[in-house]
Every structure is written in C-alpha cells, then in structure tokens.
C-alpha cells in the first residue's frame, strides 16, 4: 500500500489566518442549496457588474492581439491616464513615473511591503483593520504593532495615537481612508500630521485609498493633493471598489520616485506585470462617460447607506460611527452578545441574514462588533433589518 507522508508546509503558511467569515459563507451556501433564502451582507465587493463599455474595450484589445505582457510597471498610456485623473479630479500632481500597476491592491500591498521591510521591522496599524495587512507583514517576518482604536477617533489612528504608541524599529504605519471594516475617514490635516511626524522618525506612511470615490455627503480626496507632502508617503489604490472591477485584479501604487527601481525589480520577480486585458479595461473606465456611470452607482451606495443606517438606528441598534465612505457599517452588538461569532452564526441560522463577525478584523472588542456590507439592494437591506429586529425581540 502507498504510504501517505504529510510533508511540512512553511511556518507562515501554518500561521496565516483564514477569513473566518468564509466558514459562515460555506454554511450559508449549503442552506441556500437546500432552498433557504439568504440575505448576504458579508460580501466586500460591489454587487454591480463591471461596465459594458469596459467589456467592449477589452474585447477590442484582445481582438487586436493585446494579450502579451505589458512593461512591469504597467501600460505607459494607463500610467499617464491615471496621472491625468489625479490632476483632473483631485488637483494632485502625480507624475506617471511614480505610478506602478499591480495585481489588485492586494498585489500592491505585498509588493510595497516586500520593498520596505526587513525581518523584525515593525509596522503599526489600527485594530480593527483590513485583516490581510497583518498577514502581509507576517509573511515578511515583520512585526505587527496593533493599536486598539475607539469610536471616539472614528476607529482610526491619529497622529497623537501614533506618537503615543511610538517605539524604535517601526518602519511604517498603515492606514486606510475610507476604512474597511468601519467606513470611516481620516481628515486630511490629520493625515498630513501623521506624514510629518513619521517623516521626522524616518518611517513610511502607507495610505490605502482603495475606497476612494465611494464617499458620501462630501467630495472624494487623496493625501496626494496636499502641498508640501513629505516623501515618506506611499498610496495604495485599486480598480476593485469604486470602479467595480474586483475580478479584474488591477490596482496601483503611487510611490516616491526613489522607490520605483526597487518596486520594478521586485515586481519583475513576483508577477512580471499586472493583467494586460484588465489594463485595457482600466484605460476605458477612466473615460468621462464611464466615470459618470460610476458616479450613479456611488449615489446608489449613498442611498443604501442612508436607508440602512436609519433603519438600524430606528430599530435601536448601536452604530457608533455613521460611515462616510466604503460600503460597510460597523455594528456594536455588545448589548446583545459578548460572542459576535456565535451571534452571527445563530443569526444566520434563524434569519438567513449573513454578516461578518468582528474577529476577521482584529482582536480589540472584536467579540462585540459585526460588519454589515450594503452590497445588496435596498429591499433586501430593509428586510434584513426587520428580520434581525424580530430575531432579537424574540430571542434576546
Ligand atoms: C482596505 C482594503 N485594502 C485592500 C483590499 C484588496 O483589494 P483588491 O486586491 O481587490 O484591490 C481590500 C479588499 O477588500 C480592502 O478592503
């Protein structure tokens, strides 16, 4: 008989955390297969398909034989177009040479951190945060310094918190505005204060602007529009969220010029180039008619946010920070449970509503929080609130 040896995998692969919500999603799919109606509020991507004009442009590009590698840093025309986009929409002067196309923001984060970190370098980030950030640092044998954040700072780091928790060996601080899982923003003066403090310390500020464009009741922003920005600031972005192109796997980095050769060398080795058809699609999605269609979708997200938030508040649920961006609400369930994961599971079994337990985003008070994604239509959102309310009234 053939003997099965279990060969070892790497320590980082053993230690890496999965998305805990995937277990819930698996159970939800099984219930759906049995004919149960589920409402999915756990999904962190727009429910809209990518735009038809993008599909057409990509079909044309493929028909013209544009299926080979692009230069590692990206299609020159796309880097130029993004540079103009920053100028036209954000009044930010970003030279095309500073823009690096990547396979999603995920590829951007991996590439950038590989360029910055030595083993044992520390990276500060808030708790709760986008979970992969911790894992990227772990993959590189860096050290994650998680700083618990409260509703009083919009669940975000501040320049004051960074100073308070400062210690030797910190190479970079990572922030996201708007943030996942809370949908909150960091104001520009605060970001600038962070950048200046970190510049004095010789550390980088990494600003994840992946939800840029999805902001409500105010204009979208970029840290890159600030005059006198020190050159320790690196911006991460993507075509996934505002542009509605999650599956196209295309993002970008805006880095200070001195980092570009290192990013280029590393990208050549890590993935050679970002997907070519996607880059042609991105060229099209930056045209004004496509941007106008995306603005309409933004308005739909804003309307959903308003309806969901109002319904949750009327039901007496606790949302400590009204989100100003992205498509998430961070719900404080401390009055209902001290085990958000079990709560989400019971909620799903009893009501068919699937939400993400705080555990996926960190440790700090994560057992008392749940993330709701409004990546589904108004009717389903309101139905979900009704179902949650009746579940709590009957069981709670
Ligand atoms: C804050 C944040 N950064 C980065 C990513 C990665 O996105 P992508 O690789 O699709 O561009 C996500 C995805 O949800 C996110 O929420």
PDB file of C-alpha atoms in Angstrom, residues 160-302:
ATOM      1  CA  UNK A 160      -1.483  61.620  18.600  1.00  0.00           C
ATOM      2  CA  UNK A 161      -2.054  57.853  18.893  1.00  0.00           C
ATOM      3  CA  UNK A 162       0.926  57.172  16.637  1.00  0.00           C
ATOM      4  CA  UNK A 163       3.140  59.342  18.857  1.00  0.00           C
ATOM      5  CA  UNK A 164       1.738  57.757  21.997  1.00  0.00           C
ATOM      6  CA  UNK A 165       2.496  54.238  20.792  1.00  0.00           C
ATOM      7  CA  UNK A 166       5.758  55.131  19.089  1.00  0.00           C
ATOM      8  CA  UNK A 167       8.706  52.810  19.638  1.00  0.00           C
ATOM      9  CA  UNK A 168      12.037  52.161  17.937  1.00  0.00           C
ATOM     10  CA  UNK A 169      12.025  49.793  14.961  1.00  0.00           C
ATOM     11  CA  UNK A 170       8.788  50.983  13.362  1.00  0.00           C
ATOM     12  CA  UNK A 171       9.315  51.102   9.611  1.00  0.00           C
ATOM     13  CA  UNK A 172       5.819  52.036   8.500  1.00  0.00           C
ATOM     14  CA  UNK A 173       2.330  52.938   9.630  1.00  0.00           C
ATOM     15  CA  UNK A 174      -0.617  51.672   7.593  1.00  0.00           C
ATOM     16  CA  UNK A 175      -3.956  53.493   7.436  1.00  0.00           C
ATOM     17  CA  UNK A 176      -6.990  53.286   5.178  1.00  0.00           C
ATOM     18  CA  UNK A 177      -9.403  56.109   4.405  1.00  0.00           C
ATOM     19  CA  UNK A 178     -12.240  55.208   3.948  1.00  0.00           C
ATOM     20  CA  UNK A 179     -11.649  52.137   6.052  1.00  0.00           C
ATOM     21  CA  UNK A 180     -12.673  48.532   5.977  1.00  0.00           C
ATOM     22  CA  UNK A 181     -14.477  47.471   8.279  1.00  0.00           C
ATOM     23  CA  UNK A 182     -15.792  50.801   9.598  1.00  0.00           C
ATOM     24  CA  UNK A 183     -16.326  53.029   6.545  1.00  0.00           C
ATOM     25  CA  UNK A 184     -14.784  55.959   8.429  1.00  0.00           C
ATOM     26  CA  UNK A 185     -12.363  58.554   7.051  1.00  0.00           C
ATOM     27  CA  UNK A 186      -9.243  60.316   8.282  1.00  0.00           C
ATOM     28  CA  UNK A 187      -9.303  64.077   7.692  1.00  0.00           C
ATOM     29  CA  UNK A 188      -6.514  65.473   5.515  1.00  0.00           C
ATOM     30  CA  UNK A 189      -4.884  67.653   8.225  1.00  0.00           C
ATOM     31  CA  UNK A 190      -4.654  64.551  10.426  1.00  0.00           C
ATOM     32  CA  UNK A 191      -3.054  62.526   7.618  1.00  0.00           C
ATOM     33  CA  UNK A 192      -0.613  65.335   6.981  1.00  0.00           C
ATOM     34  CA  UNK A 193       0.311  65.481  10.672  1.00  0.00           C
ATOM     35  CA  UNK A 194       0.922  61.710  10.602  1.00  0.00           C
ATOM     36  CA  UNK A 195       3.081  62.004   7.487  1.00  0.00           C
ATOM     37  CA  UNK A 196       5.162  64.795   9.006  1.00  0.00           C
ATOM     38  CA  UNK A 197       5.687  63.020  12.321  1.00  0.00           C
ATOM     39  CA  UNK A 198       6.673  59.785  10.549  1.00  0.00           C
ATOM     40  CA  UNK A 199       8.989  61.673   8.219  1.00  0.00           C
ATOM     41  CA  UNK A 200      10.830  63.042  11.268  1.00  0.00           C
ATOM     42  CA  UNK A 201      11.141  59.469  12.569  1.00  0.00           C
ATOM     43  CA  UNK A 202      12.354  58.134   9.202  1.00  0.00           C
ATOM     44  CA  UNK A 203       9.274  55.925   8.724  1.00  0.00           C
ATOM     45  CA  UNK A 204       6.764  55.483   5.909  1.00  0.00           C
ATOM     46  CA  UNK A 205       3.068  56.311   5.914  1.00  0.00           C
ATOM     47  CA  UNK A 206       1.097  53.874   3.741  1.00  0.00           C
ATOM     48  CA  UNK A 207      -2.326  55.249   2.875  1.00  0.00           C
ATOM     49  CA  UNK A 208      -4.780  52.733   1.418  1.00  0.00           C
ATOM     50  CA  UNK A 209      -7.209  54.744  -0.720  1.00  0.00           C
ATOM     51  CA  UNK A 210      -8.932  51.705  -2.244  1.00  0.00           C
ATOM     52  CA  UNK A 211     -12.390  53.062  -1.300  1.00  0.00           C
ATOM     53  CA  UNK A 212     -11.573  56.476  -2.766  1.00  0.00           C
ATOM     54  CA  UNK A 213     -14.535  57.747  -4.744  1.00  0.00           C
ATOM     55  CA  UNK A 214     -17.012  55.914  -2.533  1.00  0.00           C
ATOM     56  CA  UNK A 215     -17.632  58.745  -0.068  1.00  0.00           C
ATOM     57  CA  UNK A 216     -20.925  60.306   0.910  1.00  0.00           C
ATOM     58  CA  UNK A 217     -22.042  63.876   1.568  1.00  0.00           C
ATOM     59  CA  UNK A 218     -18.573  65.150   0.751  1.00  0.00           C
ATOM     60  CA  UNK A 219     -16.021  65.146  -2.028  1.00  0.00           C
ATOM     61  CA  UNK A 220     -13.555  62.306  -2.552  1.00  0.00           C
ATOM     62  CA  UNK A 221      -9.971  63.090  -1.553  1.00  0.00           C
ATOM     63  CA  UNK A 222      -6.398  61.902  -1.798  1.00  0.00           C
ATOM     64  CA  UNK A 223      -3.486  62.633   0.504  1.00  0.00           C
ATOM     65  CA  UNK A 224      -1.513  63.276  -2.694  1.00  0.00           C
ATOM     66  CA  UNK A 225      -3.301  66.595  -3.185  1.00  0.00           C
ATOM     67  CA  UNK A 226      -1.635  68.101  -0.095  1.00  0.00           C
ATOM     68  CA  UNK A 227       1.061  70.654  -0.822  1.00  0.00           C
ATOM     69  CA  UNK A 228       4.418  70.027   0.865  1.00  0.00           C
ATOM     70  CA  UNK A 229       3.807  66.340   1.364  1.00  0.00           C
ATOM     71  CA  UNK A 230       6.977  64.663   2.674  1.00  0.00           C
ATOM     72  CA  UNK A 231       8.379  61.859   0.501  1.00  0.00           C
ATOM     73  CA  UNK A 232       7.674  59.069   3.003  1.00  0.00           C
ATOM     74  CA  UNK A 233       4.053  58.743   1.824  1.00  0.00           C
ATOM     75  CA  UNK A 234       3.003  55.809  -0.357  1.00  0.00           C
ATOM     76  CA  UNK A 235      -0.564  55.445  -1.646  1.00  0.00           C
ATOM     77  CA  UNK A 236      -2.307  52.173  -2.487  1.00  0.00           C
ATOM     78  CA  UNK A 237      -5.342  52.084  -4.773  1.00  0.00           C
ATOM     79  CA  UNK A 238      -7.314  49.703  -6.967  1.00  0.00           C
ATOM     80  CA  UNK A 239      -9.912  49.351  -9.689  1.00  0.00           C
ATOM     81  CA  UNK A 240     -11.840  46.942  -7.443  1.00  0.00           C
ATOM     82  CA  UNK A 241     -14.261  49.096  -5.476  1.00  0.00           C
ATOM     83  CA  UNK A 242     -15.323  52.481  -6.948  1.00  0.00           C
ATOM     84  CA  UNK A 243     -14.564  51.222 -10.464  1.00  0.00           C
ATOM     85  CA  UNK A 244     -16.437  47.968  -9.759  1.00  0.00           C
ATOM     86  CA  UNK A 245     -13.749  45.685 -11.185  1.00  0.00           C
ATOM     87  CA  UNK A 246     -12.884  43.300  -8.332  1.00  0.00           C
ATOM     88  CA  UNK A 247     -12.367  40.263 -10.540  1.00  0.00           C
ATOM     89  CA  UNK A 248     -10.061  42.112 -12.928  1.00  0.00           C
ATOM     90  CA  UNK A 249      -7.291  42.134 -10.332  1.00  0.00           C
ATOM     91  CA  UNK A 250      -5.845  45.548 -11.052  1.00  0.00           C
ATOM     92  CA  UNK A 251      -4.527  48.080  -8.578  1.00  0.00           C
ATOM     93  CA  UNK A 252      -1.741  50.583  -8.314  1.00  0.00           C
ATOM     94  CA  UNK A 253       0.841  52.191  -6.071  1.00  0.00           C
ATOM     95  CA  UNK A 254       1.850  55.836  -6.057  1.00  0.00           C
ATOM     96  CA  UNK A 255       5.348  55.857  -4.583  1.00  0.00           C
ATOM     97  CA  UNK A 256       8.055  58.468  -4.137  1.00  0.00           C
ATOM     98  CA  UNK A 257      10.387  58.306  -7.130  1.00  0.00           C
ATOM     99  CA  UNK A 258      13.290  56.818  -5.203  1.00  0.00           C
ATOM    100  CA  UNK A 259      11.273  53.629  -4.529  1.00  0.00           C
ATOM    101  CA  UNK A 260      10.359  52.946  -8.164  1.00  0.00           C
ATOM    102  CA  UNK A 261      13.512  50.988  -9.194  1.00  0.00           C
ATOM    103  CA  UNK A 262      13.110  48.642  -6.202  1.00  0.00           C
ATOM    104  CA  UNK A 263       9.400  48.151  -6.918  1.00  0.00           C
ATOM    105  CA  UNK A 264      10.207  47.498 -10.588  1.00  0.00           C
ATOM    106  CA  UNK A 265      12.853  44.848  -9.789  1.00  0.00           C
ATOM    107  CA  UNK A 266      10.663  43.129  -7.227  1.00  0.00           C
ATOM    108  CA  UNK A 267       7.566  43.179  -9.449  1.00  0.00           C
ATOM    109  CA  UNK A 268       9.577  41.604 -12.291  1.00  0.00           C
ATOM    110  CA  UNK A 269      10.274  38.709  -9.962  1.00  0.00           C
ATOM    111  CA  UNK A 270       6.944  38.483  -8.153  1.00  0.00           C
ATOM    112  CA  UNK A 271       4.453  38.693 -11.049  1.00  0.00           C
ATOM    113  CA  UNK A 272       6.175  40.236 -14.123  1.00  0.00           C
ATOM    114  CA  UNK A 273       3.246  42.546 -14.949  1.00  0.00           C
ATOM    115  CA  UNK A 274      -0.364  43.189 -13.993  1.00  0.00           C
ATOM    116  CA  UNK A 275      -3.001  41.504 -16.226  1.00  0.00           C
ATOM    117  CA  UNK A 276      -2.923  43.024 -19.730  1.00  0.00           C
ATOM    118  CA  UNK A 277      -6.664  42.853 -20.631  1.00  0.00           C
ATOM    119  CA  UNK A 278      -7.506  44.472 -17.297  1.00  0.00           C
ATOM    120  CA  UNK A 279      -5.176  47.363 -18.039  1.00  0.00           C
ATOM    121  CA  UNK A 280      -7.022  47.973 -21.322  1.00  0.00           C
ATOM    122  CA  UNK A 281     -10.289  47.838 -19.392  1.00  0.00           C
ATOM    123  CA  UNK A 282      -8.917  50.376 -16.918  1.00  0.00           C
ATOM    124  CA  UNK A 283      -7.987  52.747 -19.750  1.00  0.00           C
ATOM    125  CA  UNK A 284     -11.654  52.711 -20.758  1.00  0.00           C
ATOM    126  CA  UNK A 285     -13.120  53.044 -17.271  1.00  0.00           C
ATOM    127  CA  UNK A 286     -11.209  56.305 -16.785  1.00  0.00           C
ATOM    128  CA  UNK A 287     -13.136  57.948 -19.668  1.00  0.00           C
ATOM    129  CA  UNK A 288     -15.714  60.545 -18.649  1.00  0.00           C
ATOM    130  CA  UNK A 289     -18.845  58.594 -19.709  1.00  0.00           C
ATOM    131  CA  UNK A 290     -17.736  55.573 -17.652  1.00  0.00           C
ATOM    132  CA  UNK A 291     -16.927  57.777 -14.672  1.00  0.00           C
ATOM    133  CA  UNK A 292     -20.401  59.322 -14.931  1.00  0.00           C
ATOM    134  CA  UNK A 293     -21.954  55.832 -14.802  1.00  0.00           C
ATOM    135  CA  UNK A 294     -19.846  55.024 -11.732  1.00  0.00           C
ATOM    136  CA  UNK A 295     -20.989  58.245 -10.077  1.00  0.00           C
ATOM    137  CA  UNK A 296     -24.575  56.996 -10.422  1.00  0.00           C
ATOM    138  CA  UNK A 297     -23.585  53.801  -8.659  1.00  0.00           C
ATOM    139  CA  UNK A 298     -21.948  55.839  -5.919  1.00  0.00           C
ATOM    140  CA  UNK A 299     -25.255  57.614  -5.418  1.00  0.00           C
ATOM    141  CA  UNK A 300     -26.982  54.260  -5.073  1.00  0.00           C
ATOM    142  CA  UNK A 301     -24.494  53.253  -2.368  1.00  0.00           C
ATOM    143  CA  UNK A 302     -25.135  56.544  -0.600  1.00  0.00           C
TER     144      UNK A 302
END
